[in-house]
């Protein structure tokens, strides 16, 4: 949300300045017929198009269909990993209005997920994750399906973050 406020404020200021300078340059062009007065407005249009294109690309990455999404709530911060149906994932580590995204590829085989990297943002410490049902232990976890971090030998990494599965569209 904080990023949106900052981006919106900068965009509003930039568009207002571009409209003001474009109006001024077009008036000068009409008086002098000098093409150099059209350079600023054309560059502004190119930058606006570039920004809209990048925003569209980012939104299309986020809006791909989800296969599996898991989340960890750490009070003032949180972490989620969204596995898309096309074999890509978006890892989101966020705290107090700021987010850091990591993109990658994965392969799923039954309950096991293999990632394209061994560590992600000091939170995921392995390239192997496993989907597993956990019974409530009364202290740390509610009963449900979780995404666990697994060592190469097949054992769960002790004291590693467990992600609660919040959306599962596997058939």
PDB file of C-alpha atoms in Angstrom:
ATOM      1  CA  UNK A   1       0.000   0.000   0.000  1.00  0.00           C
ATOM      2  CA  UNK A   2       2.844   2.366   0.881  1.00  0.00           C
ATOM      3  CA  UNK A   3       4.456   1.702  -2.515  1.00  0.00           C
ATOM      4  CA  UNK A   4       1.165   2.562  -4.205  1.00  0.00           C
ATOM      5  CA  UNK A   5       0.909   5.887  -2.382  1.00  0.00           C
ATOM      6  CA  UNK A   6       4.466   6.856  -3.297  1.00  0.00           C
ATOM      7  CA  UNK A   7       4.078   5.663  -6.900  1.00  0.00           C
ATOM      8  CA  UNK A   8       0.740   7.483  -7.217  1.00  0.00           C
ATOM      9  CA  UNK A   9       2.176  10.733  -5.827  1.00  0.00           C
ATOM     10  CA  UNK A  10       5.174  10.635  -8.156  1.00  0.00           C
ATOM     11  CA  UNK A  11       2.942   9.745 -11.115  1.00  0.00           C
ATOM     12  CA  UNK A  12       0.522  12.587 -10.335  1.00  0.00           C
ATOM     13  CA  UNK A  13       3.359  15.112 -10.053  1.00  0.00           C
ATOM     14  CA  UNK A  14       5.054  13.785 -13.210  1.00  0.00           C
ATOM     15  CA  UNK A  15       1.886  13.856 -15.314  1.00  0.00           C
ATOM     16  CA  UNK A  16       0.995  17.365 -14.115  1.00  0.00           C
ATOM     17  CA  UNK A  17       4.492  18.601 -14.986  1.00  0.00           C
ATOM     18  CA  UNK A  18       4.398  16.825 -18.360  1.00  0.00           C
ATOM     19  CA  UNK A  19       1.011  18.396 -19.228  1.00  0.00           C
ATOM     20  CA  UNK A  20       2.255  21.855 -18.221  1.00  0.00           C
ATOM     21  CA  UNK A  21       5.507  21.561 -20.198  1.00  0.00           C
ATOM     22  CA  UNK A  22       3.761  19.988 -23.203  1.00  0.00           C
ATOM     23  CA  UNK A  23       1.226  22.818 -23.320  1.00  0.00           C
ATOM     24  CA  UNK A  24       4.042  25.369 -23.156  1.00  0.00           C
ATOM     25  CA  UNK A  25       6.114  23.558 -25.839  1.00  0.00           C
ATOM     26  CA  UNK A  26       3.163  23.195 -28.227  1.00  0.00           C
ATOM     27  CA  UNK A  27       2.434  26.929 -27.934  1.00  0.00           C
ATOM     28  CA  UNK A  28       6.084  27.649 -28.780  1.00  0.00           C
ATOM     29  CA  UNK A  29       5.963  25.189 -31.696  1.00  0.00           C
ATOM     30  CA  UNK A  30       2.858  26.885 -33.131  1.00  0.00           C
ATOM     31  CA  UNK A  31       4.633  30.249 -32.967  1.00  0.00           C
ATOM     32  CA  UNK A  32       8.022  29.188 -34.360  1.00  0.00           C
ATOM     33  CA  UNK A  33       7.353  25.905 -36.243  1.00  0.00           C
ATOM     34  CA  UNK A  34      10.644  24.681 -34.710  1.00  0.00           C
ATOM     35  CA  UNK A  35      10.581  20.875 -34.272  1.00  0.00           C
ATOM     36  CA  UNK A  36      12.803  20.945 -31.162  1.00  0.00           C
ATOM     37  CA  UNK A  37       9.754  21.993 -29.132  1.00  0.00           C
ATOM     38  CA  UNK A  38       8.159  18.599 -29.905  1.00  0.00           C
ATOM     39  CA  UNK A  39      11.046  16.569 -28.425  1.00  0.00           C
ATOM     40  CA  UNK A  40       9.901  16.954 -24.784  1.00  0.00           C
ATOM     41  CA  UNK A  41       6.291  15.892 -25.374  1.00  0.00           C
ATOM     42  CA  UNK A  42       7.378  12.912 -27.510  1.00  0.00           C
ATOM     43  CA  UNK A  43       9.883  11.743 -24.885  1.00  0.00           C
ATOM     44  CA  UNK A  44       7.152  12.125 -22.240  1.00  0.00           C
ATOM     45  CA  UNK A  45       4.754   9.969 -24.272  1.00  0.00           C
ATOM     46  CA  UNK A  46       7.471   7.312 -24.685  1.00  0.00           C
ATOM     47  CA  UNK A  47       8.153   7.240 -20.931  1.00  0.00           C
ATOM     48  CA  UNK A  48       4.439   7.059 -20.093  1.00  0.00           C
ATOM     49  CA  UNK A  49       4.085   4.150 -22.535  1.00  0.00           C
ATOM     50  CA  UNK A  50       7.119   2.407 -21.011  1.00  0.00           C
ATOM     51  CA  UNK A  51       5.761   2.776 -17.475  1.00  0.00           C
ATOM     52  CA  UNK A  52       2.311   1.507 -18.476  1.00  0.00           C
ATOM     53  CA  UNK A  53       3.904  -1.443 -20.323  1.00  0.00           C
ATOM     54  CA  UNK A  54       6.077  -2.427 -17.335  1.00  0.00           C
ATOM     55  CA  UNK A  55       3.104  -2.131 -14.987  1.00  0.00           C
ATOM     56  CA  UNK A  56       0.992  -4.311 -17.315  1.00  0.00           C
ATOM     57  CA  UNK A  57       3.776  -6.945 -17.478  1.00  0.00           C
ATOM     58  CA  UNK A  58       4.134  -7.045 -13.668  1.00  0.00           C
ATOM     59  CA  UNK A  59       0.375  -7.342 -13.176  1.00  0.00           C
ATOM     60  CA  UNK A  60       0.154 -10.171 -15.712  1.00  0.00           C
ATOM     61  CA  UNK A  61       2.852 -12.074 -13.745  1.00  0.00           C
ATOM     62  CA  UNK A  62       0.856 -11.690 -10.509  1.00  0.00           C
ATOM     63  CA  UNK A  63      -2.484 -12.570 -12.093  1.00  0.00           C
ATOM     64  CA  UNK A  64      -1.498 -15.960 -13.530  1.00  0.00           C
ATOM     65  CA  UNK A  65      -3.625 -18.827 -12.150  1.00  0.00           C
ATOM     66  CA  UNK A  66      -2.413 -20.204  -8.799  1.00  0.00           C
ATOM     67  CA  UNK A  67      -1.732 -23.896  -8.314  1.00  0.00           C
ATOM     68  CA  UNK A  68      -0.680 -23.715  -4.670  1.00  0.00           C
ATOM     69  CA  UNK A  69      -0.182 -20.795  -2.300  1.00  0.00           C
ATOM     70  CA  UNK A  70       1.307 -20.959   1.175  1.00  0.00           C
ATOM     71  CA  UNK A  71       1.722 -18.248   3.801  1.00  0.00           C
ATOM     72  CA  UNK A  72       3.577 -17.638   7.050  1.00  0.00           C
ATOM     73  CA  UNK A  73       2.275 -14.927   9.389  1.00  0.00           C
ATOM     74  CA  UNK A  74       4.985 -13.457  11.583  1.00  0.00           C
ATOM     75  CA  UNK A  75       2.942 -10.723  13.325  1.00  0.00           C
ATOM     76  CA  UNK A  76       4.335  -7.494  11.815  1.00  0.00           C
ATOM     77  CA  UNK A  77       5.855  -9.315   8.849  1.00  0.00           C
ATOM     78  CA  UNK A  78       4.835 -12.203   6.636  1.00  0.00           C
ATOM     79  CA  UNK A  79       6.043 -14.436   3.869  1.00  0.00           C
ATOM     80  CA  UNK A  80       4.151 -16.135   1.100  1.00  0.00           C
ATOM     81  CA  UNK A  81       5.020 -18.273  -1.863  1.00  0.00           C
ATOM     82  CA  UNK A  82       2.614 -18.511  -4.771  1.00  0.00           C
ATOM     83  CA  UNK A  83       3.166 -21.419  -7.154  1.00  0.00           C
ATOM     84  CA  UNK A  84       1.602 -20.623 -10.528  1.00  0.00           C
ATOM     85  CA  UNK A  85       0.195 -23.251 -12.910  1.00  0.00           C
ATOM     86  CA  UNK A  86       2.857 -22.471 -15.540  1.00  0.00           C
ATOM     87  CA  UNK A  87       5.766 -23.708 -13.367  1.00  0.00           C
ATOM     88  CA  UNK A  88       6.800 -20.331 -11.949  1.00  0.00           C
ATOM     89  CA  UNK A  89       6.559 -19.012  -8.401  1.00  0.00           C
ATOM     90  CA  UNK A  90       6.500 -15.639  -6.690  1.00  0.00           C
ATOM     91  CA  UNK A  91       8.065 -15.451  -3.239  1.00  0.00           C
ATOM     92  CA  UNK A  92       6.885 -12.412  -1.264  1.00  0.00           C
ATOM     93  CA  UNK A  93       8.631 -11.325   1.914  1.00  0.00           C
ATOM     94  CA  UNK A  94       6.850  -8.321   3.387  1.00  0.00           C
ATOM     95  CA  UNK A  95       6.964  -6.202   6.529  1.00  0.00           C
ATOM     96  CA  UNK A  96       5.191  -2.990   7.507  1.00  0.00           C
ATOM     97  CA  UNK A  97       4.035  -2.055   4.009  1.00  0.00           C
ATOM     98  CA  UNK A  98       7.200  -3.017   2.103  1.00  0.00           C
ATOM     99  CA  UNK A  99       7.493  -6.132  -0.050  1.00  0.00           C
ATOM    100  CA  UNK A 100      10.407  -7.884  -1.676  1.00  0.00           C
ATOM    101  CA  UNK A 101       9.589 -10.297  -4.475  1.00  0.00           C
ATOM    102  CA  UNK A 102      11.687 -13.174  -5.777  1.00  0.00           C
ATOM    103  CA  UNK A 103      10.665 -14.948  -8.973  1.00  0.00           C
ATOM    104  CA  UNK A 104      11.691 -18.440 -10.004  1.00  0.00           C
ATOM    105  CA  UNK A 105      10.722 -21.798 -11.447  1.00  0.00           C
ATOM    106  CA  UNK A 106       9.656 -25.024  -9.729  1.00  0.00           C
ATOM    107  CA  UNK A 107       8.749 -28.620 -10.471  1.00  0.00           C
ATOM    108  CA  UNK A 108       6.127 -30.517  -8.526  1.00  0.00           C
ATOM    109  CA  UNK A 109       6.018 -34.278  -8.135  1.00  0.00           C
ATOM    110  CA  UNK A 110       3.223 -35.516  -5.881  1.00  0.00           C
ATOM    111  CA  UNK A 111       3.778 -33.874  -2.486  1.00  0.00           C
ATOM    112  CA  UNK A 112       7.338 -32.721  -3.278  1.00  0.00           C
ATOM    113  CA  UNK A 113       8.272 -29.368  -4.833  1.00  0.00           C
ATOM    114  CA  UNK A 114      11.755 -28.704  -6.247  1.00  0.00           C
ATOM    115  CA  UNK A 115      12.820 -25.060  -6.511  1.00  0.00           C
ATOM    116  CA  UNK A 116      15.400 -23.565  -8.864  1.00  0.00           C
ATOM    117  CA  UNK A 117      17.507 -22.198  -5.986  1.00  0.00           C
ATOM    118  CA  UNK A 118      18.827 -23.456  -2.648  1.00  0.00           C
ATOM    119  CA  UNK A 119      18.025 -20.378  -0.561  1.00  0.00           C
ATOM    120  CA  UNK A 120      15.508 -17.587  -0.819  1.00  0.00           C
ATOM    121  CA  UNK A 121      15.877 -14.446   1.278  1.00  0.00           C
ATOM    122  CA  UNK A 122      17.243 -16.282   4.369  1.00  0.00           C
ATOM    123  CA  UNK A 123      13.799 -17.820   4.912  1.00  0.00           C
ATOM    124  CA  UNK A 124      13.768 -20.829   2.635  1.00  0.00           C
ATOM    125  CA  UNK A 125      17.009 -22.707   3.234  1.00  0.00           C
ATOM    126  CA  UNK A 126      16.623 -25.588   0.776  1.00  0.00           C
ATOM    127  CA  UNK A 127      15.483 -26.311  -2.751  1.00  0.00           C
ATOM    128  CA  UNK A 128      13.102 -29.093  -1.641  1.00  0.00           C
ATOM    129  CA  UNK A 129       9.702 -28.420  -0.108  1.00  0.00           C
ATOM    130  CA  UNK A 130       7.094 -30.964   0.918  1.00  0.00           C
ATOM    131  CA  UNK A 131       3.338 -30.607   1.305  1.00  0.00           C
ATOM    132  CA  UNK A 132       2.246 -32.354   4.483  1.00  0.00           C
ATOM    133  CA  UNK A 133      -0.762 -32.468   6.802  1.00  0.00           C
ATOM    134  CA  UNK A 134       0.125 -31.564  10.388  1.00  0.00           C
ATOM    135  CA  UNK A 135      -1.967 -32.214  13.476  1.00  0.00           C
ATOM    136  CA  UNK A 136      -2.482 -29.347  15.905  1.00  0.00           C
ATOM    137  CA  UNK A 137       0.228 -29.248  18.555  1.00  0.00           C
ATOM    138  CA  UNK A 138      -1.481 -26.686  20.784  1.00  0.00           C
ATOM    139  CA  UNK A 139       1.377 -24.189  20.746  1.00  0.00           C
ATOM    140  CA  UNK A 140       2.783 -23.338  17.342  1.00  0.00           C
ATOM    141  CA  UNK A 141       0.554 -24.758  14.627  1.00  0.00           C
ATOM    142  CA  UNK A 142      -3.106 -25.317  13.938  1.00  0.00           C
ATOM    143  CA  UNK A 143      -4.122 -28.533  12.221  1.00  0.00           C
ATOM    144  CA  UNK A 144      -3.879 -28.246   8.473  1.00  0.00           C
ATOM    145  CA  UNK A 145      -1.748 -28.581   5.389  1.00  0.00           C
ATOM    146  CA  UNK A 146       1.713 -27.043   5.516  1.00  0.00           C
ATOM    147  CA  UNK A 147       4.678 -26.585   3.226  1.00  0.00           C
ATOM    148  CA  UNK A 148       7.802 -27.889   4.977  1.00  0.00           C
ATOM    149  CA  UNK A 149      11.469 -27.379   4.152  1.00  0.00           C
ATOM    150  CA  UNK A 150      13.284 -30.663   3.533  1.00  0.00           C
ATOM    151  CA  UNK A 151      16.999 -31.522   3.640  1.00  0.00           C
ATOM    152  CA  UNK A 152      18.509 -33.439   0.697  1.00  0.00           C
ATOM    153  CA  UNK A 153      18.476 -36.591   2.877  1.00  0.00           C
ATOM    154  CA  UNK A 154      14.656 -36.339   3.137  1.00  0.00           C
ATOM    155  CA  UNK A 155      14.378 -35.097   6.739  1.00  0.00           C
ATOM    156  CA  UNK A 156      12.630 -31.897   7.719  1.00  0.00           C
ATOM    157  CA  UNK A 157      14.903 -28.949   8.546  1.00  0.00           C
ATOM    158  CA  UNK A 158      14.478 -28.277  12.257  1.00  0.00           C
ATOM    159  CA  UNK A 159      13.245 -24.836  13.291  1.00  0.00           C
ATOM    160  CA  UNK A 160      12.712 -23.803   9.656  1.00  0.00           C
ATOM    161  CA  UNK A 161       9.707 -21.725   8.659  1.00  0.00           C
ATOM    162  CA  UNK A 162       6.583 -23.782   7.984  1.00  0.00           C
ATOM    163  CA  UNK A 163       4.154 -22.231   5.542  1.00  0.00           C
ATOM    164  CA  UNK A 164       0.427 -22.845   5.956  1.00  0.00           C
ATOM    165  CA  UNK A 165      -1.213 -23.784   2.641  1.00  0.00           C
ATOM    166  CA  UNK A 166      -4.013 -21.273   2.060  1.00  0.00           C
ATOM    167  CA  UNK A 167      -4.952 -22.234  -1.506  1.00  0.00           C
ATOM    168  CA  UNK A 168      -4.555 -25.618  -3.167  1.00  0.00           C
ATOM    169  CA  UNK A 169      -5.855 -26.048  -6.724  1.00  0.00           C
ATOM    170  CA  UNK A 170      -4.124 -29.352  -7.459  1.00  0.00           C
ATOM    171  CA  UNK A 171      -6.505 -32.014  -8.734  1.00  0.00           C
TER     172      UNK A 171
END
